[in-house]
Tab-separated table of C-alpha atoms and ligand atoms in Angstrom:
chain	number	residue	atom	x	y	z
A	116	MET	CA	29.959	38.899	8.709
A	117	SER	CA	29.150	36.154	6.303
A	118	ASN	CA	31.861	34.588	4.218
A	119	ARG	CA	31.546	35.961	0.694
A	120	MET	CA	32.408	32.690	-1.014
A	121	TRP	CA	29.886	30.459	0.685
A	122	GLY	CA	27.884	32.615	3.070
A	123	GLY	CA	25.036	33.348	0.688
A	124	ARG	CA	21.815	33.878	2.528
A	125	PHE	CA	23.364	32.910	5.866
A	126	SER	CA	23.863	36.455	6.995
A	127	SER	CA	25.124	35.448	10.404
A	128	GLY	CA	27.847	33.168	9.085
A	129	PRO	CA	28.931	29.594	9.723
A	130	ASP	CA	26.944	29.222	12.957
A	131	ALA	CA	23.710	29.680	11.046
A	132	ILE	CA	24.769	27.257	8.355
A	133	MET	CA	25.730	24.675	10.967
A	134	GLU	CA	22.433	25.085	12.764
A	135	GLU	CA	20.462	24.658	9.576
A	136	ILE	CA	22.283	21.564	8.352
A	137	ASN	CA	22.426	19.984	11.798
A	138	ALA	CA	18.917	20.545	13.093
A	139	SER	CA	16.219	17.939	12.584
A	140	ILE	CA	13.456	19.543	14.652
A	141	GLY	CA	11.868	20.843	11.429
A	142	PHE	CA	10.749	17.277	10.737
A	143	ASP	CA	11.466	15.074	13.753
A	144	HIS	CA	8.905	16.976	15.846
A	145	ARG	CA	6.621	14.305	14.405
A	146	LEU	CA	8.259	11.843	16.802
A	147	TYR	CA	7.087	13.682	19.908
A	148	ARG	CA	4.588	11.080	21.060
A	149	GLN	CA	7.020	8.214	20.655
A	150	ASP	CA	9.804	10.267	22.236
A	151	ILE	CA	7.747	11.037	25.320
A	152	ALA	CA	6.466	7.464	25.617
A	153	GLY	CA	10.072	6.229	25.439
A	154	SER	CA	11.195	8.701	28.084
A	155	ILE	CA	8.364	7.794	30.446
A	156	ALA	CA	9.212	4.100	30.109
A	157	HIS	CA	12.877	4.902	30.704
A	158	ALA	CA	12.143	6.984	33.831
A	159	ARG	CA	9.944	4.252	35.297
A	160	MET	CA	12.649	1.675	34.667
A	161	LEU	CA	15.312	3.899	36.241
A	162	ALA	CA	13.191	4.147	39.384
A	163	ALA	CA	12.363	0.434	39.427
A	164	THR	CA	16.066	-0.409	39.295
A	165	GLY	CA	16.975	2.105	42.004
A	166	ILE	CA	18.843	4.466	39.653
A	167	LEU	CA	16.265	7.234	40.156
A	168	THR	CA	14.180	8.110	43.215
A	169	ALA	CA	10.432	7.623	43.083
A	170	GLN	CA	10.038	11.330	43.696
A	171	ASP	CA	12.145	12.290	40.663
A	172	ARG	CA	10.363	9.702	38.572
A	173	ASP	CA	6.979	11.172	39.447
A	174	ALA	CA	8.144	14.684	38.658
A	175	ILE	CA	9.635	13.539	35.326
A	176	VAL	CA	6.571	11.554	34.270
A	177	ALA	CA	4.170	14.383	35.185
A	178	GLY	CA	6.444	16.886	33.448
A	179	LEU	CA	6.660	14.808	30.275
A	180	GLU	CA	2.891	14.486	30.211
A	181	ALA	CA	2.629	18.260	30.526
A	182	VAL	CA	5.062	18.702	27.617
A	183	ARG	CA	2.997	16.325	25.518
A	184	ALA	CA	-0.141	18.298	26.286
A	185	GLU	CA	1.590	21.526	25.279
A	186	ILE	CA	2.667	20.035	21.956
A	187	GLU	CA	-0.804	18.663	21.341
A	188	HIS	CA	-2.450	21.995	22.148
A	189	GLY	CA	-0.011	23.827	19.904
A	190	THR	CA	1.390	25.943	22.721
A	191	PHE	CA	4.865	24.387	22.654
A	192	THR	CA	7.620	26.486	21.095
A	193	PHE	CA	10.039	24.377	19.095
A	194	SER	CA	13.546	25.742	18.939
A	195	ARG	CA	15.980	25.017	16.146
A	196	ALA	CA	18.873	25.908	18.384
A	197	LEU	CA	17.884	22.857	20.430
A	198	GLU	CA	18.418	20.733	17.334
A	199	ASP	CA	15.975	17.899	17.615
A	200	ILE	CA	12.837	16.621	19.303
A	201	HIS	CA	14.820	14.893	22.068
A	202	MET	CA	16.518	18.062	23.267
A	203	ASN	CA	13.456	20.223	22.740
A	204	VAL	CA	11.438	17.982	25.025
A	205	GLU	CA	14.163	17.668	27.639
A	206	SER	CA	14.824	21.387	27.709
A	207	ARG	CA	11.152	22.176	28.264
A	208	LEU	CA	11.019	19.479	30.933
A	209	LYS	CA	13.784	21.273	32.775
A	210	GLU	CA	11.861	24.542	32.624
A	211	LEU	CA	8.827	22.785	34.050
A	212	ILE	CA	10.332	20.585	36.783
A	213	GLY	CA	13.854	21.870	37.357
A	214	ASP	CA	16.923	19.801	38.085
A	215	ALA	CA	15.243	16.397	38.222
A	216	ALA	CA	14.931	16.692	34.420
A	217	GLY	CA	18.692	16.314	34.173
A	218	ARG	CA	18.486	12.802	35.627
A	219	LEU	CA	16.265	11.465	32.842
A	220	HIS	CA	19.153	11.014	30.441
A	221	THR	CA	21.014	8.658	32.798
A	222	ALA	CA	21.984	5.391	31.081
A	223	ARG	CA	20.674	6.621	27.771
A	224	SER	CA	21.913	8.439	24.689
A	225	ARG	CA	20.146	10.176	21.857
A	226	ASN	CA	21.372	7.294	19.745
A	227	ASP	CA	19.251	4.634	21.409
A	228	GLN	CA	16.567	7.238	21.970
A	229	VAL	CA	16.124	8.102	18.303
A	230	ALA	CA	16.363	4.463	17.241
A	231	THR	CA	13.591	3.662	19.737
A	232	ASP	CA	11.420	6.594	18.713
A	233	PHE	CA	11.669	5.810	15.039
A	234	ARG	CA	10.923	2.136	15.519
A	235	LEU	CA	7.810	3.081	17.452
A	236	TYR	CA	6.851	5.579	14.761
A	237	VAL	CA	7.300	3.125	11.895
A	238	ARG	CA	5.401	0.499	13.873
A	239	ASP	CA	2.473	2.900	14.292
A	240	ALA	CA	2.620	3.785	10.607
A	241	ILE	CA	2.503	0.096	9.672
A	242	ASP	CA	-0.568	-0.390	11.858
A	243	THR	CA	-2.303	2.537	10.157
A	244	LEU	CA	-1.377	1.272	6.696
A	245	ASP	CA	-2.580	-2.201	7.590
A	246	ALA	CA	-5.999	-0.859	8.549
A	247	GLN	CA	-6.116	1.232	5.372
A	248	ILE	CA	-5.168	-1.704	3.170
A	249	LYS	CA	-7.952	-3.747	4.749
A	250	ALA	CA	-10.422	-0.915	4.139
A	251	LEU	CA	-9.459	-0.815	0.460
A	252	GLN	CA	-9.706	-4.598	0.223
A	253	LEU	CA	-13.169	-4.475	1.720
A	254	ALA	CA	-14.256	-1.789	-0.750
A	255	LEU	CA	-12.962	-3.995	-3.573
A	256	VAL	CA	-14.673	-7.096	-2.202
A	257	THR	CA	-17.957	-5.193	-1.977
A	258	ARG	CA	-17.596	-4.102	-5.596
A	259	ALA	CA	-16.566	-7.580	-6.701
A	260	GLU	CA	-19.685	-9.048	-5.121
A	261	ALA	CA	-21.834	-6.544	-7.004
A	262	GLU	CA	-19.961	-7.066	-10.292
A	263	ALA	CA	-19.333	-10.808	-10.261
A	264	ASP	CA	-21.627	-11.200	-13.280
A	265	THR	CA	-20.368	-8.113	-15.076
A	266	ILE	CA	-18.439	-9.131	-18.179
A	267	MET	CA	-15.449	-7.156	-19.343
A	268	PRO	CA	-12.644	-7.846	-21.770
A	269	GLY	CA	-9.665	-9.500	-20.108
A	270	PHE	CA	-6.466	-8.178	-21.612
A	271	THR	CA	-2.985	-9.330	-22.421
A	272	HIS	CA	-0.714	-6.751	-24.055
A	273	LEU	CA	-3.711	-4.428	-23.493
A	274	GLN	CA	-5.364	-6.301	-26.371
A	275	SER	CA	-8.683	-8.034	-25.765
A	276	ALA	CA	-7.837	-11.610	-24.888
A	277	GLN	CA	-10.700	-13.448	-23.203
A	278	PRO	CA	-13.787	-12.150	-21.443
A	279	VAL	CA	-13.565	-12.044	-17.657
A	280	SER	CA	-15.737	-11.001	-14.762
A	281	LEU	CA	-15.114	-7.457	-13.529
A	282	GLY	CA	-15.424	-8.866	-10.032
A	283	HIS	CA	-12.579	-11.247	-10.819
A	284	HIS	CA	-10.428	-8.389	-12.035
A	285	LEU	CA	-11.059	-6.430	-8.842
A	286	MET	CA	-10.370	-9.479	-6.684
A	287	ALA	CA	-6.919	-9.715	-8.283
A	288	TYR	CA	-6.076	-6.493	-6.443
A	289	VAL	CA	-7.501	-7.884	-3.216
A	290	GLU	CA	-4.936	-10.690	-3.481
A	291	MET	CA	-2.087	-8.249	-4.199
A	292	LEU	CA	-3.080	-6.057	-1.278
A	293	GLY	CA	-3.250	-9.126	0.944
A	294	ARG	CA	0.410	-9.823	0.175
A	295	ASP	CA	1.246	-6.151	0.718
A	296	ALA	CA	-0.295	-6.347	4.173
A	297	GLY	CA	1.665	-9.554	4.767
A	298	ARG	CA	4.962	-7.887	3.875
A	299	LEU	CA	4.241	-5.009	6.253
A	300	LYS	CA	3.320	-7.493	8.957
A	301	ASP	CA	6.627	-9.312	8.460
A	302	ALA	CA	8.533	-6.029	8.668
A	303	ARG	CA	6.661	-5.143	11.855
A	304	ALA	CA	7.540	-8.463	13.472
A	305	ARG	CA	11.250	-7.988	12.747
A	306	LEU	CA	11.367	-4.346	13.838
A	307	ASN	CA	9.711	-5.009	17.161
A	308	GLU	CA	12.856	-5.105	19.309
A	309	SER	CA	13.769	-2.317	21.680
A	310	PRO	CA	17.025	-0.394	21.211
A	311	LEU	CA	16.493	1.483	24.494
A	312	GLY	CA	19.353	0.911	26.940
A	313	ALA	CA	21.908	0.310	24.186
A	314	ALA	CA	22.928	3.867	25.091
A	315	ALA	CA	25.446	5.540	22.783
A	316	LEU	CA	26.763	2.302	21.313
A	317	ALA	CA	28.269	0.034	23.980
A	318	GLY	CA	25.505	-0.426	26.524
A	319	THR	CA	25.731	1.047	30.005
A	320	SER	CA	27.286	0.309	33.371
A	321	PHE	CA	24.041	1.199	35.154
A	322	PRO	CA	21.929	-1.784	36.202
A	323	VAL	CA	19.178	-1.047	33.675
A	324	ASP	CA	16.328	-3.426	32.953
A	325	ARG	CA	15.974	-3.402	29.194
A	326	HIS	CA	13.317	-6.096	29.316
A	327	MET	CA	11.146	-3.798	31.388
A	328	THR	CA	11.320	-0.854	28.965
A	329	ALA	CA	10.878	-3.197	26.013
A	330	ALA	CA	7.697	-4.615	27.532
A	331	GLU	CA	6.330	-1.206	28.518
A	332	LEU	CA	6.757	0.050	24.935
A	333	GLY	CA	5.121	-3.017	23.422
A	334	PHE	CA	8.340	-4.446	22.007
A	335	ASP	CA	8.739	-8.213	21.952
A	336	ARG	CA	12.237	-8.080	23.459
A	337	PRO	CA	15.280	-5.831	23.782
A	338	ALA	CA	17.637	-5.809	20.794
A	339	ALA	CA	20.457	-8.221	21.619
A	340	ASN	CA	23.447	-6.202	20.400
A	341	SER	CA	23.921	-2.583	21.427
A	342	LEU	CA	25.911	-1.637	18.301
A	343	ASP	CA	23.276	-3.107	16.016
A	344	ALA	CA	20.472	-1.556	18.065
A	345	VAL	CA	21.620	2.021	17.525
A	346	SER	CA	23.014	1.765	14.023
A	347	ASP	CA	20.744	-0.178	11.747
A	348	ARG	CA	17.804	1.287	9.902
A	349	ASP	CA	16.852	-1.894	8.086
A	350	PHE	CA	13.419	-1.683	9.695
A	351	VAL	CA	12.790	1.529	7.753
A	352	LEU	CA	14.230	0.076	4.557
A	353	GLU	CA	12.111	-3.026	4.823
A	354	THR	CA	8.975	-0.996	5.462
A	355	LEU	CA	9.751	1.297	2.539
A	356	ALA	CA	10.376	-1.706	0.302
A	357	ALA	CA	6.995	-3.138	1.265
A	358	ALA	CA	5.459	0.314	0.776
A	359	ALA	CA	7.021	0.610	-2.672
A	360	ILE	CA	5.614	-2.738	-3.776
A	361	CYS	CA	2.177	-1.738	-2.507
A	362	ALA	CA	2.499	1.589	-4.330
A	363	VAL	CA	3.341	-0.296	-7.531
A	364	HIS	CA	0.125	-2.268	-7.156
A	365	LEU	CA	-1.859	0.906	-6.568
A	366	SER	CA	-0.154	2.533	-9.539
A	367	ARG	CA	-1.219	-0.289	-11.839
A	368	PHE	CA	-4.798	-0.132	-10.616
A	369	ALA	CA	-4.792	3.664	-10.869
A	370	GLU	CA	-3.609	3.375	-14.456
A	371	GLU	CA	-6.529	1.066	-15.215
A	372	LEU	CA	-8.954	3.550	-13.694
A	373	VAL	CA	-7.459	6.254	-15.914
A	374	ILE	CA	-7.836	4.086	-19.016
A	375	TRP	CA	-11.282	2.772	-18.112
A	376	SER	CA	-12.656	6.245	-17.445
A	377	SER	CA	-11.474	7.627	-20.790
A	378	ALA	CA	-14.162	8.416	-23.377
A	379	GLN	CA	-12.637	5.779	-25.661
A	380	PHE	CA	-13.099	2.988	-23.118
A	381	GLY	CA	-16.063	4.367	-21.212
A	382	PHE	CA	-16.037	1.402	-18.793
A	383	ILE	CA	-16.407	3.468	-15.656
A	384	ARG	CA	-17.178	6.948	-14.489
A	385	LEU	CA	-15.231	8.286	-11.544
A	386	SER	CA	-17.311	10.413	-9.204
A	387	ASP	CA	-17.128	14.200	-9.290
A	388	LYS	CA	-15.400	14.030	-5.933
A	389	PHE	CA	-12.396	12.324	-7.483
A	390	SER	CA	-12.335	14.121	-10.832
A	391	THR	CA	-11.606	17.648	-11.935
A	392	GLY	CA	-12.780	19.706	-14.863
A	393	SER	CA	-10.579	21.518	-17.326
A	394	SER	CA	-10.353	25.285	-17.137
A	395	ILE	CA	-10.596	25.524	-20.902
A	396	MET	CA	-12.245	22.367	-22.260
A	397	PRO	CA	-15.744	22.072	-20.785
A	398	GLN	CA	-16.263	18.477	-21.884
A	399	LYS	CA	-13.366	17.152	-19.850
A	400	ARG	CA	-13.429	15.125	-16.652
A	401	ASN	CA	-9.928	14.440	-15.578
A	402	PRO	CA	-9.095	11.492	-13.314
A	403	ASP	CA	-6.598	13.542	-11.296
A	404	ALA	CA	-6.781	11.489	-8.121
A	405	ALA	CA	-6.062	8.279	-10.039
A	406	GLU	CA	-3.215	9.945	-11.902
A	407	LEU	CA	-1.655	11.121	-8.667
A	408	VAL	CA	-1.935	7.669	-7.112
A	409	ARG	CA	-0.290	6.331	-10.267
A	410	ALA	CA	2.577	8.772	-9.710
A	411	LYS	CA	3.159	8.404	-5.955
A	412	ILE	CA	5.410	5.388	-6.459
A	413	GLY	CA	7.989	7.904	-7.684
A	414	ARG	CA	8.569	9.455	-4.306
A	415	ILE	CA	8.070	6.207	-2.393
A	416	LEU	CA	10.660	4.360	-4.428
A	417	GLY	CA	12.798	7.497	-4.205
A	418	ALA	CA	12.697	7.288	-0.417
A	419	LEU	CA	13.806	3.662	-0.488
A	420	ALA	CA	16.642	4.376	-2.914
A	421	SER	CA	17.676	7.425	-0.911
A	422	LEU	CA	17.912	5.609	2.406
A	423	LEU	CA	19.653	2.583	0.894
A	424	VAL	CA	22.335	4.907	-0.403
A	425	VAL	CA	22.572	6.789	2.901
A	426	MET	CA	23.142	3.538	4.795
A	427	LYS	CA	25.556	2.009	2.321
A	428	GLY	CA	29.119	1.939	3.571
A	429	LEU	CA	28.358	3.506	6.976
A	430	PRO	CA	30.715	2.104	9.592
A	431	LEU	CA	29.189	1.010	12.910
A	432	ALA	CA	27.743	2.452	15.004
A	433	TYR	CA	25.735	5.707	14.811
A	434	SER	CA	26.665	8.414	12.306
A	435	LYS	CA	24.781	11.622	11.741
A	436	ASP	CA	24.093	10.469	8.183
A	437	MET	CA	21.317	8.436	9.725
A	438	GLN	CA	19.345	11.554	10.557
A	439	GLU	CA	18.574	11.554	6.823
A	440	ASP	CA	16.309	8.544	7.370
A	441	LYS	CA	13.322	10.502	8.577
A	442	GLU	CA	12.128	13.056	6.034
A	443	VAL	CA	12.013	10.610	3.152
A	444	ALA	CA	10.335	7.953	5.255
A	445	PHE	CA	7.712	10.359	6.616
A	446	ASP	CA	6.987	11.551	3.106
A	447	ALA	CA	6.773	8.060	1.632
A	448	LEU	CA	4.559	6.649	4.381
A	449	ASP	CA	2.271	9.689	4.145
A	450	ALA	CA	2.079	9.283	0.382
A	451	LEU	CA	1.108	5.623	0.623
A	452	SER	CA	-1.477	6.362	3.273
A	453	LEU	CA	-3.042	9.082	1.141
A	454	SER	CA	-2.980	6.859	-1.939
A	455	LEU	CA	-4.797	4.076	-0.104
A	456	ALA	CA	-7.423	6.523	1.136
A	457	ALA	CA	-7.912	7.976	-2.366
A	458	MET	CA	-8.207	4.527	-3.920
A	459	THR	CA	-10.744	3.424	-1.330
A	460	GLY	CA	-12.772	6.543	-2.061
A	461	MET	CA	-12.620	6.037	-5.822
A	462	VAL	CA	-13.574	2.357	-5.654
A	463	GLY	CA	-16.550	3.175	-3.444
A	464	ASP	CA	-17.774	6.051	-5.606
A	465	LEU	CA	-17.236	4.984	-9.201
A	466	THR	CA	-20.046	3.877	-11.494
A	467	VAL	CA	-19.689	0.934	-13.836
A	468	ASN	CA	-21.041	0.999	-17.374
A	469	ARG	CA	-21.914	-2.682	-17.623
A	470	GLU	CA	-23.328	-2.466	-21.158
A	471	ARG	CA	-20.214	-0.797	-22.477
A	472	MET	CA	-17.982	-3.372	-20.807
A	473	ARG	CA	-19.982	-6.275	-22.161
A	474	GLU	CA	-19.967	-4.803	-25.638
A	475	ALA	CA	-16.202	-4.410	-25.520
A	476	ALA	CA	-15.853	-7.954	-24.197
A	477	SER	CA	-17.737	-9.338	-27.194
A	478	ALA	CA	-15.599	-7.468	-29.687
A	479	GLY	CA	-12.327	-8.826	-31.030
A	480	PHE	CA	-13.432	-12.489	-31.268
A	481	SER	CA	-12.773	-12.896	-27.577
A	482	THR	CA	-14.410	-16.316	-27.444
A	483	ALA	CA	-12.121	-17.847	-30.067
A	484	THR	CA	-10.354	-19.893	-27.387
A	485	ASP	CA	-13.736	-21.268	-26.361
A	486	VAL	CA	-14.334	-22.515	-29.915
A	487	ALA	CA	-10.976	-24.273	-29.906
A	488	ASP	CA	-11.639	-25.746	-26.451
A	489	TRP	CA	-15.060	-26.957	-27.627
A	490	LEU	CA	-13.464	-28.770	-30.583
A	491	VAL	CA	-11.088	-30.501	-28.192
A	492	ARG	CA	-13.697	-31.319	-25.570
A	493	VAL	CA	-16.690	-32.285	-27.713
A	494	ALA	CA	-15.249	-33.282	-31.105
A	495	ASP	CA	-12.038	-34.826	-29.718
A	496	VAL	CA	-9.832	-32.708	-32.012
A	497	PRO	CA	-6.187	-32.315	-30.865
A	498	PHE	CA	-5.666	-28.777	-29.524
A	499	ARG	CA	-3.121	-27.733	-32.166
A	500	GLU	CA	-5.532	-28.680	-34.929
A	501	ALA	CA	-8.436	-27.055	-33.097
A	502	HIS	CA	-6.401	-23.854	-32.892
A	503	HIS	CA	-5.917	-23.946	-36.660
A	504	ILE	CA	-9.604	-24.570	-37.398
A	505	THR	CA	-10.583	-21.745	-35.068
A	506	GLY	CA	-8.197	-19.452	-36.931
A	507	ARG	CA	-10.189	-20.092	-40.076
A	508	VAL	CA	-13.460	-19.464	-38.240
A	509	VAL	CA	-12.136	-16.113	-37.020
A	510	ALA	CA	-10.892	-15.222	-40.496
A	511	LEU	CA	-14.336	-15.895	-41.951
A	512	ALA	CA	-16.095	-13.771	-39.339
A	513	GLU	CA	-13.564	-11.021	-39.831
A	514	GLN	CA	-14.026	-11.088	-43.581
A	515	ARG	CA	-17.801	-10.757	-43.125
A	516	GLY	CA	-17.415	-8.107	-40.476
A	517	ILE	CA	-19.499	-10.039	-37.905
A	518	GLY	CA	-18.957	-11.658	-34.510
A	519	LEU	CA	-18.398	-15.399	-34.040
A	520	GLU	CA	-21.891	-15.780	-32.589
A	521	SER	CA	-23.397	-14.496	-35.863
A	522	LEU	CA	-21.883	-17.254	-37.998
A	523	THR	CA	-24.410	-19.889	-39.027
A	524	ILE	CA	-23.967	-23.572	-38.384
A	525	GLU	CA	-23.465	-24.023	-42.142
A	526	ASP	CA	-20.591	-21.554	-41.996
A	527	PHE	CA	-18.966	-23.644	-39.270
A	528	LYS	CA	-19.588	-26.918	-41.044
A	529	ALA	CA	-18.050	-25.575	-44.234
A	530	ILE	CA	-14.835	-25.090	-42.267
A	531	ASP	CA	-14.965	-28.364	-40.358
A	532	ALA	CA	-17.702	-30.947	-40.584
A	533	ARG	CA	-17.184	-32.089	-36.986
A	534	ILE	CA	-18.707	-28.873	-35.688
A	535	ASP	CA	-22.417	-29.039	-34.813
A	536	SER	CA	-25.037	-26.736	-33.347
A	537	ARG	CA	-23.809	-27.229	-29.799
A	538	ILE	CA	-20.981	-24.841	-30.666
A	539	HIS	CA	-23.368	-21.904	-30.184
A	540	ALA	CA	-23.419	-22.545	-26.471
A	541	VAL	CA	-19.805	-21.427	-26.133
A	542	LEU	CA	-19.880	-18.411	-28.396
A	543	GLY	CA	-21.419	-15.917	-25.991
A	544	VAL	CA	-19.203	-14.080	-23.553
A	545	GLU	CA	-21.379	-15.036	-20.573
A	546	ASN	CA	-20.948	-18.719	-21.283
A	547	SER	CA	-17.256	-18.232	-21.850
A	548	VAL	CA	-16.840	-16.573	-18.466
A	549	ARG	CA	-19.160	-18.990	-16.711
A	550	SER	CA	-17.238	-21.961	-18.078
A	551	ARG	CA	-13.941	-20.871	-16.450
A	552	THR	CA	-14.604	-22.801	-13.278
A	553	SER	CA	-11.056	-24.044	-12.689
A	554	TYR	CA	-9.729	-23.055	-9.260
A	555	GLY	CA	-8.850	-19.368	-9.411
A	556	GLY	CA	-10.697	-18.943	-12.719
A	557	THR	CA	-13.073	-16.129	-13.581
A	558	ALA	CA	-16.452	-17.928	-13.339
A	559	PRO	CA	-18.842	-15.666	-11.397
A	560	ASP	CA	-19.513	-18.379	-8.825
A	561	ASN	CA	-15.779	-18.601	-8.173
A	562	VAL	CA	-15.636	-14.836	-7.795
A	563	ARG	CA	-18.491	-14.872	-5.294
A	564	ALA	CA	-16.859	-17.671	-3.330
A	565	GLN	CA	-13.504	-15.859	-3.167
A	566	ALA	CA	-15.191	-12.588	-2.240
A	567	ALA	CA	-17.066	-14.328	0.567
A	568	LEU	CA	-13.844	-15.820	1.930
A	569	TRP	CA	-12.115	-12.445	1.874
A	570	ARG	CA	-15.104	-10.705	3.422
A	571	GLU	CA	-14.987	-13.190	6.243
A	572	ALA	CA	-11.229	-12.780	6.666
A	573	LEU	CA	-11.438	-8.987	6.635
A	574	THR	CA	-14.443	-8.532	8.874
A	575	GLY	CA	-14.341	-11.680	10.943
A	576	LYS	CA	-17.958	-12.188	9.912
A	577	LYS	CA	-19.457	-14.700	7.563
A	578	ALA	CA	-20.998	-13.190	4.441
A	579	GLU	CA	-24.790	-13.041	4.370
A	580	PRO	CA	-26.085	-16.077	2.518
A	581	ARG	CA	-27.491	-14.565	-0.639
A	582	LYS	CA	-29.134	-15.800	-3.790
A	583	VAL	CA	-26.587	-16.426	-6.469
A	584	ALA	CA	-27.795	-14.414	-9.439
A	585	ARG	CA	-27.246	-16.045	-12.786
A	586	PRO	CA	-26.744	-13.941	-15.873
A	587	SER	CA	-29.747	-14.196	-18.165
A	588	GLY	CA	-29.727	-15.799	-21.616
A	589	HIS	CA	-27.075	-17.970	-23.265
A	590	GLY	CA	-27.869	-20.465	-20.563
A	591	ASP	CA	-27.781	-23.637	-22.595
A	592	GLY	CA	-25.123	-26.221	-22.892
A	593	LEU	CA	-22.827	-25.431	-20.031
A	594	GLU	CA	-24.865	-25.796	-16.858
B	159	LIG	N1	18.546	13.978	15.510
B	159	LIG	C1	19.387	12.835	15.566
B	159	LIG	C2	18.951	11.804	14.521
B	159	LIG	O1	17.877	11.905	14.047
B	159	LIG	C3	19.312	12.219	16.917
B	159	LIG	C4	20.528	11.452	17.321
B	159	LIG	C5	21.666	12.330	17.517
B	159	LIG	N2	22.787	11.633	18.070
B	159	LIG	C6	24.023	12.159	18.052
B	159	LIG	N3	24.958	11.440	18.563
B	159	LIG	N4	24.257	13.316	17.541
B	159	LIG	O2	19.693	10.923	14.137
């Protein structure tokens, strides 16, 4: 009979409640490959150190491989009564090979087992994310190469500031993603120590060879302190922190795709594959995939915050609280992986409206800084004064409702006699962009050079030598 005060839907009473709160098999079944790999390494080590006979080892290894095949073929029955992946696997092993299965858990505990499994899992996830980040970077580099000469407004405060190359804008994300990959790589290097053999918390009296299992599982070394080995989850936290930063980058880019694809901007068109229509407004194309990427940071940051709070104040060594590390981490790492895939797809499929971008880049007196710079460079005017003169030039153009390039030389001279016809060379957006040749600046040749370096880094191949296309027109004065 269920307790009326707190029984609720648990018709069979406290046992059912305990099973539900205690069991992790509903999610930690995802660790099966790592769990079986860890057990095989452990069994081999036990035999190599004389703790297990060769015969038992062979039966255990063959049995574990059979269990893995059952799970992979979907014929394995997971049982919640058996709590977690570790006991589900071991119990099935016993059914398959009999008593020898009971010797596998010698000199081991579920505490070092789960710490090992999860490290292996997170390591695999990092490797997948790394490959996905590189794929997105390559998609961006490919776009940047194609759009090095495409002029768009560069923004500050989301107000047109100075014209930039679209390729340059895209390459900014390549740099961010490069650091994201670097952070994941750092986390991977620190996590790559084996907890196996730390046992429950204190180590073991059996003559285990922790270096052997560490090497077999691809770890750099065994973790040096058994208490630390079973009780820290900083490797998950660090990976989630790196994932959250990457998700922030993707969220910013996703937001730009949303803005750029709006009718008001009209800079890009996302492909049908990554857009949806409205059920009621036929004209609409909604950038749903970009919006969802923009939002995924919510759950990824949530996972980080959740696990930080779970770990806070936990006394050494293992506590069951730590079972709460997995669901949030699985969810967050899945979300980042999906976001990277969606972004790579969108970048590859979108179409750029170059005319619209250029038009927007020319609006808003975006070359005003170039006028001021020209006064400094050519007419030797101090920058502060040049800024003031340019303000008057902009005011005049604004009053007439025309762009800076439409002002006549007489107009300029009326404002400041030191200005001459050479000023026209800096008024066009192409010349403005092309003049920004400082290291890291937006000049198309810079963009092409950076894209080539990244292409080489990402593919290990040198970029094809190609003709550097120059934008047409406005070519005077700045070559
Ligand atoms: N399912 C557990 C977890 O994920 C495995 C370790 C259980 N250890 C224990 N002493 N109860 O944390």
